[in-house]
Coordinates of C-alpha atoms in Angstrom, one line a residue:
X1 CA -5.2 41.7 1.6
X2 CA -6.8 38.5 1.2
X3 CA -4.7 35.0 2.4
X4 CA -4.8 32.8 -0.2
X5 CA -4.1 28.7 0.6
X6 CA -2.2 26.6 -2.1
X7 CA -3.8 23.2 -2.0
X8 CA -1.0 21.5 -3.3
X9 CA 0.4 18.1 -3.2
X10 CA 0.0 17.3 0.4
X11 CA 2.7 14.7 2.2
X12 CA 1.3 14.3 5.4
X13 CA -1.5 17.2 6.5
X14 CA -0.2 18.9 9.6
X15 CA -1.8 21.8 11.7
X16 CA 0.8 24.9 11.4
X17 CA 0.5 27.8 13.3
X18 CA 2.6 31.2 12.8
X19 CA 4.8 31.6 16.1
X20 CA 4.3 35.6 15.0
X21 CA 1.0 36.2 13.7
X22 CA -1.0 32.8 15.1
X23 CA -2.7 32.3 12.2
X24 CA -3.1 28.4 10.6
X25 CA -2.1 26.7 7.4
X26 CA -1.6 23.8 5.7
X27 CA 1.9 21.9 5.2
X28 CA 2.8 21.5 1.8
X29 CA 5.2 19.1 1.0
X30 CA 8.0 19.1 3.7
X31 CA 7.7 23.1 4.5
X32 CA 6.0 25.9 4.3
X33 CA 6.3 29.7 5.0
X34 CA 4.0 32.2 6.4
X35 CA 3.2 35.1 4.4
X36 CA 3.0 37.9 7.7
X37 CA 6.9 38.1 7.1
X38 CA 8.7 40.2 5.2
X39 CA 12.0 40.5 5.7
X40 CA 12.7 36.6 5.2
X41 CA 10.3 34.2 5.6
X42 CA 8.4 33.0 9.1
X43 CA 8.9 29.1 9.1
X44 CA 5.4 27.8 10.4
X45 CA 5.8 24.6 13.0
X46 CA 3.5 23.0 14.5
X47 CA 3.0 19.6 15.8
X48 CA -0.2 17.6 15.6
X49 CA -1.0 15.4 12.8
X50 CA -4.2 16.8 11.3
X51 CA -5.1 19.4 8.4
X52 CA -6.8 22.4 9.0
X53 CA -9.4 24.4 6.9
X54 CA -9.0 27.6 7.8
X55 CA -12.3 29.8 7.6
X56 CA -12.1 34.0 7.4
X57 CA -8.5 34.1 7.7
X58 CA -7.0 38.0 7.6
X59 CA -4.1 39.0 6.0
X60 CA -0.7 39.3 7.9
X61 CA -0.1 39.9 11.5
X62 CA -2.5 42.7 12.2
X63 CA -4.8 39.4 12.0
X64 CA -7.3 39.0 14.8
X65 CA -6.0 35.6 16.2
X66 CA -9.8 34.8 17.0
X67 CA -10.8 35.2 13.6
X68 CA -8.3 32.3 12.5
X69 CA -11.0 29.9 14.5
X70 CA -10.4 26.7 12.0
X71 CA -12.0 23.2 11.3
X72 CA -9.4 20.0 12.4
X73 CA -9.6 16.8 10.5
X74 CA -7.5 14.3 10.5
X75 CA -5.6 13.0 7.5
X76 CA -8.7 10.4 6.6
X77 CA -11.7 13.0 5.6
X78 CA -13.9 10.4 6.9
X79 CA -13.2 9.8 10.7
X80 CA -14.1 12.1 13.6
X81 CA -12.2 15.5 14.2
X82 CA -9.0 15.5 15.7
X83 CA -7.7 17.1 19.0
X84 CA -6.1 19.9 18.9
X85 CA -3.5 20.7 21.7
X86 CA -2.4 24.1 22.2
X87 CA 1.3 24.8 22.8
X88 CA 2.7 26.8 25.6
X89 CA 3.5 30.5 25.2
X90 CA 6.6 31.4 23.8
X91 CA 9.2 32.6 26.0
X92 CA 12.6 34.1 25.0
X93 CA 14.7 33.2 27.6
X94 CA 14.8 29.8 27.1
X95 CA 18.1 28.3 26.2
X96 CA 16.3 26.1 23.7
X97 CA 14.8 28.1 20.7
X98 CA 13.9 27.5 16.9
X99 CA 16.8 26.2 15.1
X100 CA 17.4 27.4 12.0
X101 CA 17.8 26.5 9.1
X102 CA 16.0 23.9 10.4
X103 CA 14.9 20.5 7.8
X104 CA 12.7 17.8 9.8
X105 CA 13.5 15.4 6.8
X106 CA 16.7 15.6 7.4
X107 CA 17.2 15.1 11.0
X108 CA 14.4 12.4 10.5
X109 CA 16.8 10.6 8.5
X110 CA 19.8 11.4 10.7
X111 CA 17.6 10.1 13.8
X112 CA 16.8 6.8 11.5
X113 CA 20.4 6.3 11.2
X114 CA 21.7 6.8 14.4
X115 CA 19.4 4.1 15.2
X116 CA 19.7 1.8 12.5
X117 CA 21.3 -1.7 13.0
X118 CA 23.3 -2.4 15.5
X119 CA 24.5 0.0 18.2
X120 CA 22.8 3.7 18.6
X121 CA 24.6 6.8 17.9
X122 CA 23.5 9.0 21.1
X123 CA 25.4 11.7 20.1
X124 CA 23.4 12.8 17.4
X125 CA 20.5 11.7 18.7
X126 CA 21.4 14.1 21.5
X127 CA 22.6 16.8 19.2
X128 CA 19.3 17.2 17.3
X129 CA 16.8 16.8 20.7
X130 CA 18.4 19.2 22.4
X131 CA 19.2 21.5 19.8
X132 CA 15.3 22.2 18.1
X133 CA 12.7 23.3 20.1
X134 CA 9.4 21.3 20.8
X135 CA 7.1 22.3 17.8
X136 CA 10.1 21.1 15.8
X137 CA 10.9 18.2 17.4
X138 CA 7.2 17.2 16.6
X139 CA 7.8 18.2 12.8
X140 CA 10.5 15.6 12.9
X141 CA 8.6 12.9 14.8
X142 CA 5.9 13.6 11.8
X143 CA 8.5 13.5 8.9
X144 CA 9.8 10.6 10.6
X145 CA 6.9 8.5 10.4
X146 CA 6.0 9.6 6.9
X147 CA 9.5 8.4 5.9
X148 CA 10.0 4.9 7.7
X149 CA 6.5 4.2 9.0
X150 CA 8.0 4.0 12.3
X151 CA 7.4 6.0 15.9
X152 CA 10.3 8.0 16.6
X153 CA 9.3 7.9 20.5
X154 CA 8.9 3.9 20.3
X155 CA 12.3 3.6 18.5
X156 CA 13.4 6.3 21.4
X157 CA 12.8 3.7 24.0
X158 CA 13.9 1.1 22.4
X159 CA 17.0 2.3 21.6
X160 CA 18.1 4.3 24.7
X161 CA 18.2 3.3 28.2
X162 CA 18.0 4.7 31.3
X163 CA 18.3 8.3 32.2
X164 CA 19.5 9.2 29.0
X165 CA 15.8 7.3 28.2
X166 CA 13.2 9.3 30.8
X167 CA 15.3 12.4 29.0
X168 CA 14.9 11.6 25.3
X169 CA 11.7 10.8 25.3
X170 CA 10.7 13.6 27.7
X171 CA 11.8 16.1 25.1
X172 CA 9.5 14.6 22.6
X173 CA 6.2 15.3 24.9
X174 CA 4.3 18.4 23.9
X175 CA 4.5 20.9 26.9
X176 CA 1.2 20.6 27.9
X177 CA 1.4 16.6 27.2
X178 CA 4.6 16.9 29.7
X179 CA 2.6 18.5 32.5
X180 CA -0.8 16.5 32.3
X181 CA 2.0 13.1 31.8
X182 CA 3.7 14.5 35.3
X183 CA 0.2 15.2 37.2
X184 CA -1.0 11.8 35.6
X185 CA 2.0 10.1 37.4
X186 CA 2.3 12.0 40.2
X187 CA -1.5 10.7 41.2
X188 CA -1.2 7.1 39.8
X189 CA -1.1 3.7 42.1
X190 CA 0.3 3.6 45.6
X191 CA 1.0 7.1 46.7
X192 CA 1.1 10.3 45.6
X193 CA 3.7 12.2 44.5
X194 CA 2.7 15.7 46.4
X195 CA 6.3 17.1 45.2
X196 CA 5.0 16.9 41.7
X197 CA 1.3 18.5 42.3
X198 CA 3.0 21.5 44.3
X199 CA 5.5 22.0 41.4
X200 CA 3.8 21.9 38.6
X201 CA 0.4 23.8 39.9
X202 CA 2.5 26.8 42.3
X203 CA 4.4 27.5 39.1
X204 CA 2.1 27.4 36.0
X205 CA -0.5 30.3 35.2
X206 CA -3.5 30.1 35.3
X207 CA -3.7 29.8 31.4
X208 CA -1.2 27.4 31.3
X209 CA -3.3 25.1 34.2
X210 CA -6.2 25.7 32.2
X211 CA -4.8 24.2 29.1
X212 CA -3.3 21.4 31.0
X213 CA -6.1 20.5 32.4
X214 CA -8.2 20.5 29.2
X215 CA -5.5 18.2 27.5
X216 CA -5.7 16.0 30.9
X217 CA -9.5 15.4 29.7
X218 CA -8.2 14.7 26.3
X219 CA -5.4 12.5 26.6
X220 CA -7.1 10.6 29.5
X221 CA -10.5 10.9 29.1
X222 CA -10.5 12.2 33.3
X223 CA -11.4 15.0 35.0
X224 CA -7.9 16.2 36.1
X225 CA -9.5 17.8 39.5
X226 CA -11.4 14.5 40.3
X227 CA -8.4 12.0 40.2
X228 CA -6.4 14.9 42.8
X229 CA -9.0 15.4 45.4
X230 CA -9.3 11.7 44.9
X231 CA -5.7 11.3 46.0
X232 CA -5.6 14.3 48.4
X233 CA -7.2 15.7 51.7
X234 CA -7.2 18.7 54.2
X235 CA -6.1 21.8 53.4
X236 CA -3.3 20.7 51.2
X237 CA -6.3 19.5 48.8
X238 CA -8.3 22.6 49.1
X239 CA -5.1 24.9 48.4
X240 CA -4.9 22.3 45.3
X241 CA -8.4 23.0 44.3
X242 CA -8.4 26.5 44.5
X243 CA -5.3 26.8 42.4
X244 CA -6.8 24.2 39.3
X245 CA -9.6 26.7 39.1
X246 CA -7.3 29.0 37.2
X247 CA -9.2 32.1 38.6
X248 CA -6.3 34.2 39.8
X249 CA -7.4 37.9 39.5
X250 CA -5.4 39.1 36.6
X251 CA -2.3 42.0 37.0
X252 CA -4.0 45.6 37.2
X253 CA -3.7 48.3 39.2
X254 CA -3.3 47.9 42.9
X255 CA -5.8 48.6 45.5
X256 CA -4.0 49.9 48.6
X257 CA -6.6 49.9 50.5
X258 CA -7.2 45.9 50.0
X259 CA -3.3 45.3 50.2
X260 CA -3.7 46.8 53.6
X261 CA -7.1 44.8 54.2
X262 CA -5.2 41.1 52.8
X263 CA -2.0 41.8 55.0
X264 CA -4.0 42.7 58.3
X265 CA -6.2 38.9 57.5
X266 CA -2.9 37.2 57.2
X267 CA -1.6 38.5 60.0
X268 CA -5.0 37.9 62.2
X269 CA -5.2 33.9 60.9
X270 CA -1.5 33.4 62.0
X271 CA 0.5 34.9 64.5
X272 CA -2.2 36.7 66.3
X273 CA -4.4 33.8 66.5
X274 CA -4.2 30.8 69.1
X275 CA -3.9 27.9 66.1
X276 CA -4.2 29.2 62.1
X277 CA -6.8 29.7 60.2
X278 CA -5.8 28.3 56.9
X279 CA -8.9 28.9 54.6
X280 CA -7.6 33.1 54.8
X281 CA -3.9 32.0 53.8
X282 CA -5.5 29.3 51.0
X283 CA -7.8 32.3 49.8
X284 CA -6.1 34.8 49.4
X285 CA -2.6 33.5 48.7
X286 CA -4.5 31.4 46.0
X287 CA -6.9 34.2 44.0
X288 CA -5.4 37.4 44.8
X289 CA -3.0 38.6 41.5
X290 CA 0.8 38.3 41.4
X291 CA 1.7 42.5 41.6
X292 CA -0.9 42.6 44.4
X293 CA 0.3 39.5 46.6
X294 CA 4.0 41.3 46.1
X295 CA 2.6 44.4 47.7
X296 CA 0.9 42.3 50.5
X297 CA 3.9 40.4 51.2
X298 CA 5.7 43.8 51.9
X299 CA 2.7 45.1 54.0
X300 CA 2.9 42.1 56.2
X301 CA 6.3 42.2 56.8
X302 CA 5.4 46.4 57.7
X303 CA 2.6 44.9 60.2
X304 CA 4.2 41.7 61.6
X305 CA 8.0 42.1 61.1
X306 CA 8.1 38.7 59.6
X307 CA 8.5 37.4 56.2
X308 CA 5.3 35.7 55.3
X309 CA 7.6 32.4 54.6
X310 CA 8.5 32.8 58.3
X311 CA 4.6 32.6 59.3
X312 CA 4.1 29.9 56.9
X313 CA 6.7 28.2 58.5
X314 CA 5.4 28.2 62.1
X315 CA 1.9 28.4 61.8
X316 CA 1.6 25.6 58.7
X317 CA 3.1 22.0 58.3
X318 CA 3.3 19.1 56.2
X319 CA 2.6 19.4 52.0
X320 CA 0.8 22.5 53.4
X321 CA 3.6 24.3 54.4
X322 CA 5.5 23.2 51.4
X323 CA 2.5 24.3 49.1
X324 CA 1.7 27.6 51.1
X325 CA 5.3 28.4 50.5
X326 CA 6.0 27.4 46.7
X327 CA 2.9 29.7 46.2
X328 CA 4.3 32.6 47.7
X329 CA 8.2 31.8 46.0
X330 CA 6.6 31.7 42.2
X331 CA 4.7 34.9 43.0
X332 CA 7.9 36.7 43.7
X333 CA 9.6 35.1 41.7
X334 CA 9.1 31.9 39.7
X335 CA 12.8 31.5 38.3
X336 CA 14.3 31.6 41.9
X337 CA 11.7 29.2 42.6
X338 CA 13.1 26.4 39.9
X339 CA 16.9 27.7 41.2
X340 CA 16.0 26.5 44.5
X341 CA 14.5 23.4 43.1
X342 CA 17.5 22.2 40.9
X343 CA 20.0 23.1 43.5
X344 CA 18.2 20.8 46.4
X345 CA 17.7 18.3 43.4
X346 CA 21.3 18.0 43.3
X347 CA 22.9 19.4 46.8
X348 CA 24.2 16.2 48.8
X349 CA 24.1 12.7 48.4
X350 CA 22.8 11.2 45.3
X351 CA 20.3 13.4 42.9
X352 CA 16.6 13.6 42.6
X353 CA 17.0 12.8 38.7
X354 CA 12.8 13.2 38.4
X355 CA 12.7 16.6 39.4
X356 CA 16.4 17.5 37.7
X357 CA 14.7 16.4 34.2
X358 CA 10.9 17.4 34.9
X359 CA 12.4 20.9 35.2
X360 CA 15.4 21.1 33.1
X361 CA 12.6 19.9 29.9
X362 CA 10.1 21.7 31.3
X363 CA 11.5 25.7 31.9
X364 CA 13.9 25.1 28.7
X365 CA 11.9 27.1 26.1
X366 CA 10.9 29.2 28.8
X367 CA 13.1 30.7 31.4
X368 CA 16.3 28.5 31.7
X369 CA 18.6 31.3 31.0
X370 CA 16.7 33.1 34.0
X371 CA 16.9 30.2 36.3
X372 CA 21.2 29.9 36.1
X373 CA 21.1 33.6 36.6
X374 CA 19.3 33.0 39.9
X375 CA 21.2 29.7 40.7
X376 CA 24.2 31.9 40.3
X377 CA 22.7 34.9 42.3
X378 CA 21.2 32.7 45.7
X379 CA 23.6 30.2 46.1
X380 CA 26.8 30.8 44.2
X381 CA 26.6 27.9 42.5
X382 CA 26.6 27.4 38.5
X383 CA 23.8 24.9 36.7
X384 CA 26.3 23.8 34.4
X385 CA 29.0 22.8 37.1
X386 CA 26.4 21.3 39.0
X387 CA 25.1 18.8 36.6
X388 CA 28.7 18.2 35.6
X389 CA 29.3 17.4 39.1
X390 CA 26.1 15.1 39.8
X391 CA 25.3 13.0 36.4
X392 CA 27.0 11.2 34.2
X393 CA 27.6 9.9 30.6
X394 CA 25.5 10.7 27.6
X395 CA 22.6 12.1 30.5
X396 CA 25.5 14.4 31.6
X397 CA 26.4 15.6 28.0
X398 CA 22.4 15.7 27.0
X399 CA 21.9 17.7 30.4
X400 CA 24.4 20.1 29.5
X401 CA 23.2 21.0 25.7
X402 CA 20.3 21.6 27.8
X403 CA 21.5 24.1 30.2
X404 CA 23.4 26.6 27.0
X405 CA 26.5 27.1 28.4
X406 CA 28.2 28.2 31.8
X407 CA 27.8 30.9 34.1
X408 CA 31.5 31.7 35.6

């Protein structure tokens, strides 16, 4: 059955994309429904501020999402096309998800008044950030702006301080935006931030580094790879490399025969041989696929009786090591990974508040609910009692709408 579009009165043109069925539309008004769903209606969100014409569209979900292939413009007919930036895949167990019923006019107006005048009402500016997802949140920062002519993110910072600030206006980055904004830190001025590179590009897959680094090129106009080996050396660069190639073989069925082959290298570049040779660990630890690297990982341990972590650890040093061993921890298992990251981000004296907010913002749609559960599991310690613990104030409260709740 043929799609049809309504080209009705048009308030501000925005790209919407069907979380079910992928395929595009045009905003009319302040909302708009996809027609794929049929028990109740598929609220389409989306966040960039551009119409789309959308050319051989199918009918319903059994659409080909390739054949929804579509034309940006921006909202004057005249200029040149607008960027389109992808948003990352949809996970469901995030603690942040679509809110519903969800009106961006509405909480654009809220947000407006909470801001209004003197004095800023952080609890419902909290309340709504935390509470809609991402694609929302850029609905609102749209309606906002087609309501009061204003930038919700400049009114953000001018408003808020602090914390509470880096948090606010972190929510309101696209996902993609948030990563290539990190890396762009991460690698600007005096010093790098290696932390930040090893994070970010041990964690993400390679479709998600491959959109980052495509939006890098956008939002920067720079070549994501140049700027890091421009910043980096050694090994620890080439691991880097290797990894923004995005060429990890993809999950399949598992060749013994080679898990045997990878496990017996490994063990030959490190503990059998007088020094390391790093270019076997960088290769193979950085192209082979995550279900085979699991099965190598037990091999080696077979062969060597060590962990690989425990070669890494002695034959490696330096943002090496600490790469060489990130890789290996998000390819068993990338919530543990972010556990251990939020726990060290907090454990002692003061808190790494960078890393607790890159994190908590960045896994919240994704895998949150899967990082407490591993929190919980490896170190007996609860997210939630932890950031009550280590913060404070409104940062405290927002941190906590965050995390969804308690594990006891």
């Amino acid at each position: 059955m043929r799609q049809k579009l309504q080209m009705g009165r048009i308030r501000f043109p925005v790209v919407l994309k069907c979380s079910l069925c992928l395929q595009l539309s045009v905003k009319e008004g302040l909302e708009v429904h996809c027609a794929c769903s049929s028990a109740g209606k598929q609220t389409i969100t989306s966040w960039y501020d551009t119409a789309v014409l959308p050319v051989a569209l199918g009918g319903g979900c059994s659409a080909d999402p390739l054949a929804t292939e579509s034309l940006h413009l921006s909202a004057d007919p005249h200029s040149a096309p607008a960027r389109r930036i992808p948003e990352m895949a949809k996970n469901t167990r995030g603690t942040v998800t679509a809110f519903s019923p969800f009106d961006a006019r509405a909480d654009a107006e809220a947000l407006r008044k909470a801001m209004k005048g003197m004095g800023t009402d952080e609890e419902t500016v909290m309340k709504i950030l935390t509470s809609r997802n991402n694609a929302q949140r850029q609905e609102i920062a749209s309606a906002f702006k087609t309501l009061f002519g204003r930038d919700l993110v400049d009114d953000l910072k001018s408003e808020l301080t602090g914390k509470f600030e880096t948090l606010m206006v972190s929510l309101m980055r696209p996902a993609y935006i948030f990563d290539a904004h990190a890396l762009k830190h991460a690698i600007k001025g005096a010093g790098t931030n290696e932390k930040v590179l090893t994070e970010i590009l041990a964690s993400r897959t390679p479709a998600e580094v491959r959109q980052i680094k495509q939006v890098y090129l956008q939002e920067y106009e720079a070549n994501l790879e140049d700027k890091i080996t421009g910043e980096t050396s050694g090994h620890f660069q080439r691991l880097l490399v290797v990894l923004l190639q995005a060429n990890r073989d993809p999950d399949g069925r598992v060749d013994d025969g080679l898990v045997e082959q990878d496990a017996q290298v490994l063990f030959r570049a490190g503990e059998l041989k007088w020094g390391t040779d790093e270019e076997k660990f960088i290769t193979i630890l950085g192209t082979r696929s995550v279900s085979h690297l699991r099965r190598v990982f037990d091999k080696y341990m077979t062969i060597s009786g060590f962990q690989i972590e425990e070669t890494i650890d002695r034959e490696t040093s330096g943002d090496l090591e600490k790469l060489l061993l990130a890789v290996v921890k998000c390819i068993r298992s990338v919530p543990a990974y972010f556990a251990e990251t939020l726990y060290y981000s907090m454990k002692g004296a003061g808190t790494d508040d960078d890393t607790l907010i890159r994190v908590m913002v960045s896994r919240s749609e994704i895998d949150l609910l899967d990082i407490r559960q591993e929190l919980r599991k490896n170190f007996a310690k609860s997210l939630h009692q932890m950031i009550q613990k280590d913060t404070s104030g409104d940062y405290r409260k927002a941190l906590l709408l965050l995390c969804g709740g308690d594990d006891v």
